CSV table of C-alpha atoms and ligand atoms in Angstrom, one decimal:
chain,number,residue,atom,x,y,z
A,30,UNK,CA,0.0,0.0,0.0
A,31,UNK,CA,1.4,3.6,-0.6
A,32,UNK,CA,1.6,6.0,1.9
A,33,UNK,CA,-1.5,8.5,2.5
A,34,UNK,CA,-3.5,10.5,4.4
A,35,UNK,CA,-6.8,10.2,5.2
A,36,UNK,CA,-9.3,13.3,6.4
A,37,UNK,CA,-12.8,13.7,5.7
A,38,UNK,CA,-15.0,16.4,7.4
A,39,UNK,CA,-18.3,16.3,6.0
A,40,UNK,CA,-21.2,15.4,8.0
A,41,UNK,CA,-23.8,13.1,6.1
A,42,UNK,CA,-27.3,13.1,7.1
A,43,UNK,CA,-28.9,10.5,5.2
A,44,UNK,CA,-32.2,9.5,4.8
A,45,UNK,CA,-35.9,10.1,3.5
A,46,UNK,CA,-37.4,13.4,5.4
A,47,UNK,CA,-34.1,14.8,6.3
A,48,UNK,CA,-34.0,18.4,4.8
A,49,UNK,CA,-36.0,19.7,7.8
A,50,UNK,CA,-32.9,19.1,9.7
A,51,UNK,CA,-30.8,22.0,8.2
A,52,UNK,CA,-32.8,24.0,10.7
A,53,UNK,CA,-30.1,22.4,13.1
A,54,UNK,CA,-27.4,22.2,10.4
A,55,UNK,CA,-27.3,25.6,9.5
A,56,UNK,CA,-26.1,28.2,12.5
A,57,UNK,CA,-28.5,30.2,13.7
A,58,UNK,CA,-27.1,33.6,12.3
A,59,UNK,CA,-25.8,32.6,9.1
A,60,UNK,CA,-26.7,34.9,6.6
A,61,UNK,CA,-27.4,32.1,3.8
A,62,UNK,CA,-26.8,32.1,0.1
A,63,UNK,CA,-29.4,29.0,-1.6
A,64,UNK,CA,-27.5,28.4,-4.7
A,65,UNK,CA,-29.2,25.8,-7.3
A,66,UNK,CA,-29.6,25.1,-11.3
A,67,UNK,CA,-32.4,25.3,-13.4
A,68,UNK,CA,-36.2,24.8,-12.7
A,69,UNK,CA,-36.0,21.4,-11.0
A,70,UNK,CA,-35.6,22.2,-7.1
A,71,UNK,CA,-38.4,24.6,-7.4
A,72,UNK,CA,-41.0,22.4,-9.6
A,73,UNK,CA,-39.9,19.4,-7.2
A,74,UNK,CA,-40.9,21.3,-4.1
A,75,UNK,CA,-37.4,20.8,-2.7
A,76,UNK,CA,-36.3,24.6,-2.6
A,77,UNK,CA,-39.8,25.4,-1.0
A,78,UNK,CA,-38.9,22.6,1.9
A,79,UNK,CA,-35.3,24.1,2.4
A,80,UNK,CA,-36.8,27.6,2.7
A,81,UNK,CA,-39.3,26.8,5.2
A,82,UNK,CA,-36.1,24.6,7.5
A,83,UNK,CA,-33.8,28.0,7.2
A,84,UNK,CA,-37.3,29.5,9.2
A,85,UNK,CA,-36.3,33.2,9.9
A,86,UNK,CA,-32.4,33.3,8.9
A,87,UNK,CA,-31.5,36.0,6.6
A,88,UNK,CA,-31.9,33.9,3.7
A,89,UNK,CA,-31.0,35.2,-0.5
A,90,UNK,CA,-31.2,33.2,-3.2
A,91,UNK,CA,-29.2,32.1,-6.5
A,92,UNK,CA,-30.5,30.3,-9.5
A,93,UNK,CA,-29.9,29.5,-13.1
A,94,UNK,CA,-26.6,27.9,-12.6
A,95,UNK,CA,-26.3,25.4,-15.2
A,96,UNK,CA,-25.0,21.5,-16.2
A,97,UNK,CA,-21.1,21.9,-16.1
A,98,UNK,CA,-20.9,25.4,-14.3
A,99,UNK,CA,-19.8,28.3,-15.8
A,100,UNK,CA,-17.4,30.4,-14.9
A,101,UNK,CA,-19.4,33.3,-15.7
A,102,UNK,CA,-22.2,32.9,-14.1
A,103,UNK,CA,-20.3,32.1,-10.8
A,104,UNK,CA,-18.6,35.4,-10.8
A,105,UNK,CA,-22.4,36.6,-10.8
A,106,UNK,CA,-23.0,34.6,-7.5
A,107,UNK,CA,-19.7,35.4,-6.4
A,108,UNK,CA,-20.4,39.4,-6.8
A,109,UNK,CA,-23.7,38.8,-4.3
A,110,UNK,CA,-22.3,37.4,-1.8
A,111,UNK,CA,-19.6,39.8,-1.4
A,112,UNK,CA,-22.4,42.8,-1.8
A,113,UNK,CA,-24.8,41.5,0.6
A,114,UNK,CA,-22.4,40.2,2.8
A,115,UNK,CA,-23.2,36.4,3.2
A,116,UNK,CA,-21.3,33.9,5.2
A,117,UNK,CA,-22.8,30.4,4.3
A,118,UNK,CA,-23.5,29.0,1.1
A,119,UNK,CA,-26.4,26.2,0.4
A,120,UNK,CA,-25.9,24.0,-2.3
A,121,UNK,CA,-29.2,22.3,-3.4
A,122,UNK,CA,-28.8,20.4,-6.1
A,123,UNK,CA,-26.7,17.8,-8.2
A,124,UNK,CA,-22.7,18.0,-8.7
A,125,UNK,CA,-22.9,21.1,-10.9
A,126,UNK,CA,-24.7,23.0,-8.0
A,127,UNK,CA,-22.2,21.3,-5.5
A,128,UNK,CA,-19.4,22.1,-7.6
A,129,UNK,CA,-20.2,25.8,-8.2
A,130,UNK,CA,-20.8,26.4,-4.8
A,131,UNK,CA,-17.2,25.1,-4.2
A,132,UNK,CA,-16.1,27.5,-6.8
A,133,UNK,CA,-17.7,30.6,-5.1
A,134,UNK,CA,-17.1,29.9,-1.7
A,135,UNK,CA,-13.4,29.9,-2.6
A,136,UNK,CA,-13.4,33.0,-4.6
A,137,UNK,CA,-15.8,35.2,-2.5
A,138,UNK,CA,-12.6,35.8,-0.3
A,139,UNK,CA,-10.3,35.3,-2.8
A,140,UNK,CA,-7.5,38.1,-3.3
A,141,UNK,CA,-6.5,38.0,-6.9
A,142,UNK,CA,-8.1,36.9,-10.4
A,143,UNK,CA,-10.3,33.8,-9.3
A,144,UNK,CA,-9.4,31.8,-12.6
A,145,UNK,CA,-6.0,31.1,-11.4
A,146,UNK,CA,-8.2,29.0,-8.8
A,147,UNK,CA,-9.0,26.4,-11.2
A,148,UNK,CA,-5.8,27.4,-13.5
A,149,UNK,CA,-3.3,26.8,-10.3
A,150,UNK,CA,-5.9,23.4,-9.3
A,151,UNK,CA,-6.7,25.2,-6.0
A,152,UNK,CA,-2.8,25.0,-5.0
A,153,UNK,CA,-3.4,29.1,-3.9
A,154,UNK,CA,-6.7,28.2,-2.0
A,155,UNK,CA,-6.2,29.3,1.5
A,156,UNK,CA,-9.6,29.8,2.8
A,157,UNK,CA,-13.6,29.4,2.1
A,158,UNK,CA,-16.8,30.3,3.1
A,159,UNK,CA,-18.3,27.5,5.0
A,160,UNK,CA,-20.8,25.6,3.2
A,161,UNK,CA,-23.3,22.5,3.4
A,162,UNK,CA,-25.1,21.0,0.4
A,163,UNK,CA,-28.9,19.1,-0.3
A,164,UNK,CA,-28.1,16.3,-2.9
A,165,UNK,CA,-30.9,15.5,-5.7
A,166,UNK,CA,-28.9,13.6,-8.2
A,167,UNK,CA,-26.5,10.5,-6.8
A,168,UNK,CA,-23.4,10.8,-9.5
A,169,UNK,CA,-20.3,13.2,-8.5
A,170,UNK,CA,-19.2,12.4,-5.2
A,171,UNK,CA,-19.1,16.4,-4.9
A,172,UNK,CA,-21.5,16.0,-1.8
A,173,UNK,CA,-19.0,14.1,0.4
A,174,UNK,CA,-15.1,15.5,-1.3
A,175,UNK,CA,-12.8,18.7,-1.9
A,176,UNK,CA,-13.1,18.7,-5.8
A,177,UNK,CA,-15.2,20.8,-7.9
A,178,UNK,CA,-15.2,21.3,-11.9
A,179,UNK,CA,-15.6,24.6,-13.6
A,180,UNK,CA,-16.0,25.7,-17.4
A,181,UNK,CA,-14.6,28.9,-18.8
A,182,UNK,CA,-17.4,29.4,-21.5
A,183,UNK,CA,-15.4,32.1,-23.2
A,184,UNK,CA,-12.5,29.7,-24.0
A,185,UNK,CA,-14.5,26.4,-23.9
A,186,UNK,CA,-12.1,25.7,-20.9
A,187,UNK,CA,-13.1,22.9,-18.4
A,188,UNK,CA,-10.7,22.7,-15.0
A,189,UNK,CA,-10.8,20.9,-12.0
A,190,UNK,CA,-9.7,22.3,-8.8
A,191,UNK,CA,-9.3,20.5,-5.6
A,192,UNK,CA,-8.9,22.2,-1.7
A,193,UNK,CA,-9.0,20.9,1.9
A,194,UNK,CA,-10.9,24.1,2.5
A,195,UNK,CA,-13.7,23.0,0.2
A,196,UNK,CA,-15.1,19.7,1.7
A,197,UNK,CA,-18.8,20.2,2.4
A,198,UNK,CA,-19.5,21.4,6.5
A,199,UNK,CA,-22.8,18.8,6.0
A,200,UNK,CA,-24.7,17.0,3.1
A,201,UNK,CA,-28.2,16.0,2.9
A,202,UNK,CA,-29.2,12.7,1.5
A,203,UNK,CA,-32.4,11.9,1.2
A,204,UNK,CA,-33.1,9.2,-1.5
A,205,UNK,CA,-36.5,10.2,-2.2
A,206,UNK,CA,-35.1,13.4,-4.2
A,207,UNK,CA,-34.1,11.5,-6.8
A,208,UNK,CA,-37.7,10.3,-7.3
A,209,UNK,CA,-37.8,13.0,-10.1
A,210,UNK,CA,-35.0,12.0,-11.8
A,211,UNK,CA,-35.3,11.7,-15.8
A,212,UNK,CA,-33.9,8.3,-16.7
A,213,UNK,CA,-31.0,9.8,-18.6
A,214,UNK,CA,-29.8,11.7,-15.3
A,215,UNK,CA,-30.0,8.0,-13.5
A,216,UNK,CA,-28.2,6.3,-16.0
A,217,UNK,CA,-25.8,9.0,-16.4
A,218,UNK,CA,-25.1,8.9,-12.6
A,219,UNK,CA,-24.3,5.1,-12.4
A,220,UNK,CA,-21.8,5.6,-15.2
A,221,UNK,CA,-20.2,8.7,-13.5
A,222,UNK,CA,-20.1,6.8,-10.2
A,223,UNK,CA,-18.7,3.5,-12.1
A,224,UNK,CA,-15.8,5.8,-13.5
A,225,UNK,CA,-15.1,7.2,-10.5
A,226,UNK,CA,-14.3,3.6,-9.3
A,227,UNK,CA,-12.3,2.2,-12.1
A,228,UNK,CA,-10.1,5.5,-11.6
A,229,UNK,CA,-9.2,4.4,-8.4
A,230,UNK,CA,-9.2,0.9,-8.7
A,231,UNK,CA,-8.3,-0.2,-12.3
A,232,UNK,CA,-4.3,0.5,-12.4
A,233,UNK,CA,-1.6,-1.6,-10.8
A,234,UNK,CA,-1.9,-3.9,-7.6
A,235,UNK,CA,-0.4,-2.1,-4.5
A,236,UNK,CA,-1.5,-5.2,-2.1
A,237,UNK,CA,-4.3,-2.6,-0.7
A,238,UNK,CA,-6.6,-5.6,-0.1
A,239,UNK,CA,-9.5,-3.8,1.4
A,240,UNK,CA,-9.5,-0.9,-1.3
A,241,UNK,CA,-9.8,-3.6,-3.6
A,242,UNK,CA,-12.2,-5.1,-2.0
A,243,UNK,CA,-13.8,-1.9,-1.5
A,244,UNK,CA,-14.0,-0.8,-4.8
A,245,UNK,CA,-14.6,-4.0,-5.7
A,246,UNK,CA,-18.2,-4.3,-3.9
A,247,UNK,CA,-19.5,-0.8,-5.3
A,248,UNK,CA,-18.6,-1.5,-9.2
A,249,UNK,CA,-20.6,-5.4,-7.9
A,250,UNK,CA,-23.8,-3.0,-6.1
A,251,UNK,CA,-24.0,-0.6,-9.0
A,252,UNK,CA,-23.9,-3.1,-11.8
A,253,UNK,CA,-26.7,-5.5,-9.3
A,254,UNK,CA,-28.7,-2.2,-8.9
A,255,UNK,CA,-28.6,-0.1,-12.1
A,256,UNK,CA,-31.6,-2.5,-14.0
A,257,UNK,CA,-34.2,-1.7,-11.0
A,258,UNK,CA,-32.7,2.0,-10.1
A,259,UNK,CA,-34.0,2.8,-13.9
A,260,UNK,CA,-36.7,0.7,-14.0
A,261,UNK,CA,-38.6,1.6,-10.5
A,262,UNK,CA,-38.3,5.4,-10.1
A,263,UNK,CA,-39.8,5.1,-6.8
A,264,UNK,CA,-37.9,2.2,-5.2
A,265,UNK,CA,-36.7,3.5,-2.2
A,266,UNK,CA,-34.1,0.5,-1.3
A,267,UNK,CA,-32.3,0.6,-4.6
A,268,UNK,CA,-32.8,4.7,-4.7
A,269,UNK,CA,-30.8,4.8,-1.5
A,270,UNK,CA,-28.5,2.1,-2.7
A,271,UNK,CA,-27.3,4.2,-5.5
A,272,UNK,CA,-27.6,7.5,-3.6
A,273,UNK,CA,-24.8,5.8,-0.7
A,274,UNK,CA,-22.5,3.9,-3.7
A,275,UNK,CA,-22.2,7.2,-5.8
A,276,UNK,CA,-21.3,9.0,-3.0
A,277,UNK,CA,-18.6,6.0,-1.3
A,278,UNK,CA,-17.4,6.3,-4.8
A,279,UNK,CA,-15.4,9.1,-4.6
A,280,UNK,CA,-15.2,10.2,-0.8
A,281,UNK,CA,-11.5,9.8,-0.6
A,282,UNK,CA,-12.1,6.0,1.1
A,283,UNK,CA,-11.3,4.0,-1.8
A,284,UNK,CA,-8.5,6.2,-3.0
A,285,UNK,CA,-6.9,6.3,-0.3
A,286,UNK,CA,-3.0,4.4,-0.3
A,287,UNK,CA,-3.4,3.4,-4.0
A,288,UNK,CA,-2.5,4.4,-7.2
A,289,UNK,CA,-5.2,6.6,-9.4
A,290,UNK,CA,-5.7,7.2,-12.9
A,291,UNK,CA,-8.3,9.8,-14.0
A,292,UNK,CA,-7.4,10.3,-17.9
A,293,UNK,CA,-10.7,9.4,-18.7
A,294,UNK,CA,-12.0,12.0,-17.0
A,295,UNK,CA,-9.4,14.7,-18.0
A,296,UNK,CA,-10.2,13.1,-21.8
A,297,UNK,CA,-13.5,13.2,-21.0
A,298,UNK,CA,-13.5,16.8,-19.5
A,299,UNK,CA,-12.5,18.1,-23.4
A,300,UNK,CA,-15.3,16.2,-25.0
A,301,UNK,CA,-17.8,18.2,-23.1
A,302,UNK,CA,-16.2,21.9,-23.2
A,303,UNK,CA,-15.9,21.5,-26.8
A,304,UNK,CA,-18.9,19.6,-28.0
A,305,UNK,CA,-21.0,19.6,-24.6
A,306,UNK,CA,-21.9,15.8,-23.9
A,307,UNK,CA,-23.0,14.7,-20.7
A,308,UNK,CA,-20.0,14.2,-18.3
A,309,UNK,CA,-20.7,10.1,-17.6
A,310,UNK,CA,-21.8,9.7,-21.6
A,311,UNK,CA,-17.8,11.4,-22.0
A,312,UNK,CA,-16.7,8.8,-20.1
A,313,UNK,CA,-18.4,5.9,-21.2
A,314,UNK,CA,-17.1,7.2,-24.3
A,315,UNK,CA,-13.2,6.8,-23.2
A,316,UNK,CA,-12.7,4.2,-20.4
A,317,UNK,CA,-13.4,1.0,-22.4
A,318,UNK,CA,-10.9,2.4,-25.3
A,319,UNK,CA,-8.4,3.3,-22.6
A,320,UNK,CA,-8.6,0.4,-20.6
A,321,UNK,CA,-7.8,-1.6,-24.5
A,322,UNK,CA,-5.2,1.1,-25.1
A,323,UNK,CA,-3.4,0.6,-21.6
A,324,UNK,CA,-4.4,-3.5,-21.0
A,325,UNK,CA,-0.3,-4.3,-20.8
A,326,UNK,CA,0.1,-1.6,-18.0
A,327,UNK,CA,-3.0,-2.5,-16.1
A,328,UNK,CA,-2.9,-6.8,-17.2
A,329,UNK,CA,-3.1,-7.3,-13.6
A,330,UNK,CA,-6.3,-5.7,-12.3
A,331,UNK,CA,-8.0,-5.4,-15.6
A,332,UNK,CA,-7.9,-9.6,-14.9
A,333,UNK,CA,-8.7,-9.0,-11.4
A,334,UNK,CA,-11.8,-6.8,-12.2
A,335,UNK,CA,-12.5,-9.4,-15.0
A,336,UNK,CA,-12.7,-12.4,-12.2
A,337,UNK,CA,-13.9,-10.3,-9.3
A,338,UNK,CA,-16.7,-7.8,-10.8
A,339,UNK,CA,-17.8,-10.1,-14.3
A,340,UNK,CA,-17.3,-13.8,-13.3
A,341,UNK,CA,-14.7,-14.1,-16.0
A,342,UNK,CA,-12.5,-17.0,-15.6
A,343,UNK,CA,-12.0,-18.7,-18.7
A,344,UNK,CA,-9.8,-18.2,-21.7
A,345,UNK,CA,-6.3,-16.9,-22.5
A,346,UNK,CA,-5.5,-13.5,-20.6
A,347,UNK,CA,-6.1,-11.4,-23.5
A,348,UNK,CA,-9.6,-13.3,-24.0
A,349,UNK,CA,-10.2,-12.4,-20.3
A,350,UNK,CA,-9.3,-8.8,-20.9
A,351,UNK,CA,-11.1,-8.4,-24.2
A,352,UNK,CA,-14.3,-9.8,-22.1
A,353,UNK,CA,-13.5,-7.4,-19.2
A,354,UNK,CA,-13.8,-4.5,-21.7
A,355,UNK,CA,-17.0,-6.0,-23.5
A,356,UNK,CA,-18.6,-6.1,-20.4
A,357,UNK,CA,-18.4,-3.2,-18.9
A,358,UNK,CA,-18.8,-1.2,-22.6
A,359,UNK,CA,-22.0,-3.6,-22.6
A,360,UNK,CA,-23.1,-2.1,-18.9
A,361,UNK,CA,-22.9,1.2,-20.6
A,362,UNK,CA,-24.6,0.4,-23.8
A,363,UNK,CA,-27.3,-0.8,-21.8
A,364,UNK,CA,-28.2,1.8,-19.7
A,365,UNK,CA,-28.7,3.3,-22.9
A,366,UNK,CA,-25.2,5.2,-23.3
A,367,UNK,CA,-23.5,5.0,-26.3
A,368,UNK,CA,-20.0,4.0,-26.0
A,369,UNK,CA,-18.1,5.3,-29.2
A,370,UNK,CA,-17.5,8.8,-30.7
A,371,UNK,CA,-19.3,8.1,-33.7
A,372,UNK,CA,-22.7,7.9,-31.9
A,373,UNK,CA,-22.5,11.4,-30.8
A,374,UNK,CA,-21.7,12.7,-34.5
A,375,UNK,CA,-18.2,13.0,-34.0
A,376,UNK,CA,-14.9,11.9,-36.3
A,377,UNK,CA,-11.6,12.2,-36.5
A,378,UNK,CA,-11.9,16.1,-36.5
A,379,UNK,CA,-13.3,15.8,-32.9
A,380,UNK,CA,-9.7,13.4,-32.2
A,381,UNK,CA,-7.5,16.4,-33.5
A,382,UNK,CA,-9.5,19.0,-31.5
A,383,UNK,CA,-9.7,17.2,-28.6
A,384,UNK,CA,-6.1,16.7,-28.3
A,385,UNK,CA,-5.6,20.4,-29.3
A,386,UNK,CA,-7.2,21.1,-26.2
A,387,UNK,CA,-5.2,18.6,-23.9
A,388,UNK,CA,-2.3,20.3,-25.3
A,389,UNK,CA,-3.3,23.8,-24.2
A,390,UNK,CA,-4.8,22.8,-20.6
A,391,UNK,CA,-1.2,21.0,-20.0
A,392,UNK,CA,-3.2,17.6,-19.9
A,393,UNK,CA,0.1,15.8,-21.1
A,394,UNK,CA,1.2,13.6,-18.5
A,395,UNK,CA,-2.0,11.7,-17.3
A,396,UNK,CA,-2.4,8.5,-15.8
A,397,UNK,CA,-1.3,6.3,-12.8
A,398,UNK,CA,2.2,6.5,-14.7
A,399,UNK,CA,2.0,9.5,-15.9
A,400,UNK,CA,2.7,8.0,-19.5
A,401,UNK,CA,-0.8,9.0,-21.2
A,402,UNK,CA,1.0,11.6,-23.5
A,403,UNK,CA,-1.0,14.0,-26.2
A,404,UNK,CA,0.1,10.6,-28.5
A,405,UNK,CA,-1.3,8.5,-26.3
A,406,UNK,CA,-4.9,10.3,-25.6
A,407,UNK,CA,-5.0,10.3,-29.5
A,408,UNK,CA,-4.2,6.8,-29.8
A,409,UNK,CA,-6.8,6.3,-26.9
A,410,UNK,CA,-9.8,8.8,-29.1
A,411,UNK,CA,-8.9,7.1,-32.2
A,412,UNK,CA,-10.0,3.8,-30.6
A,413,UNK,CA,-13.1,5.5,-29.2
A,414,UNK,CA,-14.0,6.4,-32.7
B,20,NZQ,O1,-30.7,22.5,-13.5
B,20,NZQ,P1,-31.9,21.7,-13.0
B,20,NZQ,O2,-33.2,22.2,-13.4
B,20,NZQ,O3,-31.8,21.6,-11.5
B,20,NZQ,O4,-31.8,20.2,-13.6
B,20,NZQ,C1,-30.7,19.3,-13.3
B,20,NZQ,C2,-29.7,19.3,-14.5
B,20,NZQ,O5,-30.3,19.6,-15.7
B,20,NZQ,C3,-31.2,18.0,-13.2
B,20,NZQ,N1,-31.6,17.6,-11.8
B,20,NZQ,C4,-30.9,17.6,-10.7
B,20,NZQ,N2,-31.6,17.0,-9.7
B,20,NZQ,C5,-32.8,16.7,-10.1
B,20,NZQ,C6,-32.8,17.1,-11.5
B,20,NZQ,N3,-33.9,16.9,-12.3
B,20,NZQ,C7,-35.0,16.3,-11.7
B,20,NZQ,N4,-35.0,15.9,-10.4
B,20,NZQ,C8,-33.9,16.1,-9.6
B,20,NZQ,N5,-33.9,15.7,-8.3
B,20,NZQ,O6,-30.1,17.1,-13.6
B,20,NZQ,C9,-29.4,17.8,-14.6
B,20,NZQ,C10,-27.9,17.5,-14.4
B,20,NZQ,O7,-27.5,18.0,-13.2
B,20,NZQ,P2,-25.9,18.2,-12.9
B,20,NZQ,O8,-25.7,18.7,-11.5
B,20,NZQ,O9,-25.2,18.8,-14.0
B,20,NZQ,O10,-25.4,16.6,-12.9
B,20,NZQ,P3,-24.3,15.9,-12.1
B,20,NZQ,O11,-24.6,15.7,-10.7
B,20,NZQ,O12,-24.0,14.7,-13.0
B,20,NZQ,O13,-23.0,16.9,-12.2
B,20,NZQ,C11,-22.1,16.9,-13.3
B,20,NZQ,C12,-21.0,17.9,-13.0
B,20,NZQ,O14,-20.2,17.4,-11.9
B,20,NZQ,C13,-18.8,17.4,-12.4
B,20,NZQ,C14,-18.9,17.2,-13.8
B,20,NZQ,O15,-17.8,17.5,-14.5
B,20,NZQ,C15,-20.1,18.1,-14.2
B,20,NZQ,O16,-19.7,19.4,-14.4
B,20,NZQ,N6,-18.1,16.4,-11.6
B,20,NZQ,C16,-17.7,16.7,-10.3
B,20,NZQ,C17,-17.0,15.9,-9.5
B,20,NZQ,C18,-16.6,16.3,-8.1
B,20,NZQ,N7,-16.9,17.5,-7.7
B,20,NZQ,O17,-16.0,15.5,-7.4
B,20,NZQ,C19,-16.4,14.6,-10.0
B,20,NZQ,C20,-17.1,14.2,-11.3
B,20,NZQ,O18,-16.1,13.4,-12.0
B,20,NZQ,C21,-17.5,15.3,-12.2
B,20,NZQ,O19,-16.4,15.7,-13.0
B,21,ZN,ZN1,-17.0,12.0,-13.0
């Protein structure tokens, strides 16, 4: 096992009914920022919920922020809180809402121009607002970690940006918000949460035996769970299955004292800031060419995964990996995801741009060796195709 470090503040309370308890979560003087997206925590009645918890705090709101956040319309929060003078943020809503909360709690007391937050990966952090979140989509992780992804629109510029001082104070879980869910944003958050696995888990063995087995058991519950969680809107045991598995995903727990990948999501990051797909559907896009581009490097956990997550046991090891990659491009597929380039319209223009773009963003050392080069992410596209 490598060395690590292992610190996680943020309090979950998880469970159906359990916005009322931000009356306790939130301090009593805050003066609150709500931040959320578009329509859907207002037609789903969960914005009217958190308002009557906050009871007679000084409470303003923020909406419109959008799938992937912008940059720009951050700075717009940003410039509100700084005018009215709040001092705690409410995130309600999925991993973009999470995520751009992140973004302006950081740069409310930032000193300096705010992009070189996500420019310098939070490395100049030194302080946030404190903030607590209510989840409605189980995908990102962003509820229960420090990292948070923003998009430049003007430069089609998508950066992540990672900070101790940006863990959620509190999240709120309940399962029954994701009720509303349109079946694309399910399926979507499955594959984001599978991802999120894989990076941590599909690379080279490090004898961590329980992160293996970790990681392990939540690729096993989301592929056991994914069928009914689309099916069955309103099926509160698989609901909260998924809602507790996205977030384990990517809490720092199965990361922790192992190597990690995540070029399939830097890949992945360029697809949507140039041709805006759907973060997971990015993904599903690259891993399985990625995992057939890399098999040598990762042989000995892409036949672990093979054995431990499909059942595959039979056959020469490049059989076993070729059936590892089928399967899990199959899991994909089925959720309705398309798995190659081509599906989504795009060619080997898209390959050139893409890697134009990795260039410029300094994305050319990725991977758990560090080997995934601008030749290598093209090699990796062109397989994708
Ligand atoms: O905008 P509204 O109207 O609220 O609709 C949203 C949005 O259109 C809708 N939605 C959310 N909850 C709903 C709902 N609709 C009905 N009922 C509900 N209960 O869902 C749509 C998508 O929401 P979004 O927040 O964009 O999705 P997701 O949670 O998948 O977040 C994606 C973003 O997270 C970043 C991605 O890059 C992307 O920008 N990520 C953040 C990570 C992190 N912080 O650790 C890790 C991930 O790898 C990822 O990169
Ligand atoms: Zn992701």
């Amino acid at each position: 096992m490598l060395n690590f470090e292992f610190h996680n503040p943020t309090r979950i309370v998880f469970g159906a009914a359990t916005v009322p308890s931000l009356a306790q979560l939130v301090p009593p003087t805050a003066r609150v920022l709500v931040l959320f997206g578009g329509a859907s925590a207002e037609k789903t009645g969960t914005l009217a919920e958190v308002r009557r918890a906050l009871g007679t705090r000084v409470v303003q709101e923020f909406g419109g922020i959008e799938p992937n956040p912008s940059y720009e319309t951050l700075m717009r929060a940003v410039e509100q809180v700084r005018r009215e003078q709040l001092d705690f943020l409410l995130a309600v809503g999925g991993g973009s809402v999470i995520d751009g909360t992140k973004f302006v709690a950081v740069a409310a007391q930032y000193e300096g121009d705010p992009w070189t937050i996500l420019e310098t990966g939070g490395a100049t952090v030194s302080g946030a607002l404190p903030f607590g979140t209510v989840l409605t989509l189980p995908a990102t992780g962003s509820e229960m970690n420090n990292g948070s992804v923003v998009t430049r629109k003007a430069t089609q510029t998508k950066l992540p940006f990672r900070s101790a001082h940006v863990f959620p104070q509190f999240s709120v879980l309940d399962p029954t918000k994701t009720y509303t869910l349109p079946e694309k944003q399910i399926a979507n958050g499955v594959v984001d949460a599978f991802v999120h696995i894989t990076e941590q888990y599909l690379t080279y063995p490090v004898q961590a035996l329980v992160q293996d087995r970790f990681a392990e058991g939540l690729l096993q519950t989301l592929v056991e769970i994914a069928p009914q969680a689309i099916a069955a809107p309103e099926d509160y045991a698989t609901r909260s299955n998924l809602m507790w598995t996205a977030t384990l995903a990517l809490n720092g727990l199965i990361g922790a004292g192992v190597p990690q990948d995540w070029a399939t999501h830097m890949i992945g990051h360029e697809l949507t800031a140039l041709y805006d797909i759907d973060h997971a559907r990015t993904l599903a896009i690259v891993l399985p060419a990625l995992l057939d581009v890399q098999r040598d490097k990762k042989r000995a956990k892409l036949l672990q995964y093979g054995q431990r997550v499909w059942g595959i046991s039979n056959g020469s090891e490049e059989q076993r990996i070729d059936a590892a990659i089928e399967a899990t491009r199959g899991f994909f597929e089925g959720l309705g995801i398309p798995t190659r380039l081509s599906a989504y319209g795009l060619g080997m223009a898209a390959v050139d741009n893409v890697v134009g773009q990795l260039g410029a963003h300094g994305m050319t050392r990725l991977g758990e060796h560090g080997d995934v080069d601008l030749a290598l992410s093209r090699t990796i596209l062109e397989t994708a195709l």
